[in-house]
PDB file of C-alpha atoms in Angstrom:
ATOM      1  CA  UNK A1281       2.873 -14.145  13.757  1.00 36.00           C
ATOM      2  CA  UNK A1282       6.553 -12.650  14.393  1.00 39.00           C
ATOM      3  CA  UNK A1283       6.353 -11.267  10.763  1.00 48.00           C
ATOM      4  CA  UNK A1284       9.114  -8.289  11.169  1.00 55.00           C
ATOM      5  CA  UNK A1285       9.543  -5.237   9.502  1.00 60.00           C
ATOM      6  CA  UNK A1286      11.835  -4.871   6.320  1.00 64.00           C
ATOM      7  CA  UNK A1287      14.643  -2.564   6.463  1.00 65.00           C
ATOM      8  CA  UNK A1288      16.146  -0.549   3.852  1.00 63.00           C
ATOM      9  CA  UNK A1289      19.979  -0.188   4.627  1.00 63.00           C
ATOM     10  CA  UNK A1290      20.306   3.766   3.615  1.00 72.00           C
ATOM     11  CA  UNK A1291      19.091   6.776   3.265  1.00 76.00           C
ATOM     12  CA  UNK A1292      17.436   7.778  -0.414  1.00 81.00           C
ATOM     13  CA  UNK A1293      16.752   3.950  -1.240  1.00 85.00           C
ATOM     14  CA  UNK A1294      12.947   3.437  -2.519  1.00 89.00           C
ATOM     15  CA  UNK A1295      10.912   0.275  -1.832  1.00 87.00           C
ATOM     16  CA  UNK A1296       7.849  -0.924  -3.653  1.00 91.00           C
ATOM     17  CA  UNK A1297       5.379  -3.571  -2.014  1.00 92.00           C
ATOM     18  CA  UNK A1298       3.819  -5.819  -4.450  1.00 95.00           C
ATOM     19  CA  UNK A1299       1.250  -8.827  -4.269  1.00 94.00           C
ATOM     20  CA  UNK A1300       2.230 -11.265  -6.368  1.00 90.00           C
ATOM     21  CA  UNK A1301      -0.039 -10.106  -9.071  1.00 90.00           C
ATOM     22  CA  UNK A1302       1.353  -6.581  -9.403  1.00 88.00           C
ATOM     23  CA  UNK A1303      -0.833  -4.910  -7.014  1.00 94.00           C
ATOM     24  CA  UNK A1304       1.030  -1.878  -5.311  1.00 94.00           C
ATOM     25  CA  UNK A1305       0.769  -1.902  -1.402  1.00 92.00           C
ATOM     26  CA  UNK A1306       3.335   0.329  -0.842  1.00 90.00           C
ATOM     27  CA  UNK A1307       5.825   2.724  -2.196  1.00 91.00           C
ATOM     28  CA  UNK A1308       7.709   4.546  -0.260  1.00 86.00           C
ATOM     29  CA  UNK A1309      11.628   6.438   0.460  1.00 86.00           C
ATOM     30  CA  UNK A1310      13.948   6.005   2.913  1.00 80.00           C
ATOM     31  CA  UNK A1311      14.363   9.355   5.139  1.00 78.00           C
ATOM     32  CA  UNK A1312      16.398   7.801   7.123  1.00 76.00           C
ATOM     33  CA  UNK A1313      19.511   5.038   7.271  1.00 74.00           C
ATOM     34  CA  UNK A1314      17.633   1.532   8.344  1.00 73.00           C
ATOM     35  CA  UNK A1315      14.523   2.834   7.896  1.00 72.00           C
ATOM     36  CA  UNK A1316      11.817  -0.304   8.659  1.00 73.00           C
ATOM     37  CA  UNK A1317       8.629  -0.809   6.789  1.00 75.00           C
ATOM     38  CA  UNK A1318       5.559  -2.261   8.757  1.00 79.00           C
ATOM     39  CA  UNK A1319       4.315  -5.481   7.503  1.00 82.00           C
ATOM     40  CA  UNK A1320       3.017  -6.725  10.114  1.00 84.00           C
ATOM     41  CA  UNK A1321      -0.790  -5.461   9.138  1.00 87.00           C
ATOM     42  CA  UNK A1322      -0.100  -7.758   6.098  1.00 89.00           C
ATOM     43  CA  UNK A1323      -2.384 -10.909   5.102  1.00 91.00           C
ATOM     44  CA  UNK A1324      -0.402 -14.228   5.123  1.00 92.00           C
ATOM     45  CA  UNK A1325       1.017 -14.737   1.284  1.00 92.00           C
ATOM     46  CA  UNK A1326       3.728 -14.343  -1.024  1.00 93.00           C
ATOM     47  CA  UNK A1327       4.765 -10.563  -2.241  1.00 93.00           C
ATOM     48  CA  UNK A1328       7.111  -8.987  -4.357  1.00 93.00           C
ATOM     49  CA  UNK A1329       9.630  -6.374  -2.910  1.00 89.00           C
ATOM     50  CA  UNK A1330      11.803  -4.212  -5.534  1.00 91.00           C
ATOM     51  CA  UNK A1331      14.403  -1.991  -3.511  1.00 88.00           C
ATOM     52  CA  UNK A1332      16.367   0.696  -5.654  1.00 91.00           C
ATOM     53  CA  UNK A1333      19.598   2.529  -4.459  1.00 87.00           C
ATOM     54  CA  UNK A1334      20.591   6.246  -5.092  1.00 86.00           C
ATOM     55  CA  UNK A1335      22.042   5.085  -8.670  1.00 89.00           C
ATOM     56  CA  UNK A1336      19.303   3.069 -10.002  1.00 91.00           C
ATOM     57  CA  UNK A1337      20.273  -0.437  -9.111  1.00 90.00           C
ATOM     58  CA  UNK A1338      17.109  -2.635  -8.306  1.00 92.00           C
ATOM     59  CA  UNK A1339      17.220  -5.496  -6.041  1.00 88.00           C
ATOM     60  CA  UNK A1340      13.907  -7.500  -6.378  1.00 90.00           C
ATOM     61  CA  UNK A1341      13.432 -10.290  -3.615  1.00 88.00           C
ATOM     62  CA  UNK A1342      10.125 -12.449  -3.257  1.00 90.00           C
ATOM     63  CA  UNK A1343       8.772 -12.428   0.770  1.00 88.00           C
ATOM     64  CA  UNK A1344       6.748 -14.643   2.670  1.00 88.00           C
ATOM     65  CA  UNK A1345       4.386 -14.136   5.562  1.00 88.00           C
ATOM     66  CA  UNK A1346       3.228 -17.170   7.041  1.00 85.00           C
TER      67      UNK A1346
END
């Protein structure tokens, strides 16, 4: 399983985790620029990821791990 990390691209930005049914994994901030979140640990499935920049803009993208 070659399952990477995700990266958020700056500094500031917050990331949620999410199973598909709503269920926080993670929630985190960005203390750095490229900061990578570990999902390797992760069961195969689909999840829900919801990035927000410094100015409130969300980006929600739907993930895989095979």
């Amino acid at each position: 399983d070659n399952f990477g990390p995700l990266v958020l691209p700056k500094k500031g930005y917050t990331i949620q985790l999410m199973e598909m049914f709503g269920r926080h994994i993670y929630t985190g901030v960005a203390g750095k620029e490229n900061e990578a979140i570990d999902m390797v640990s992760l069961n195969p499935g689909s999840y829900i990821v919801v990035i927000t920049d410094n100015d409130g803009q969300r980006v929600i993208r739907k993930v895989i791990k095979q």
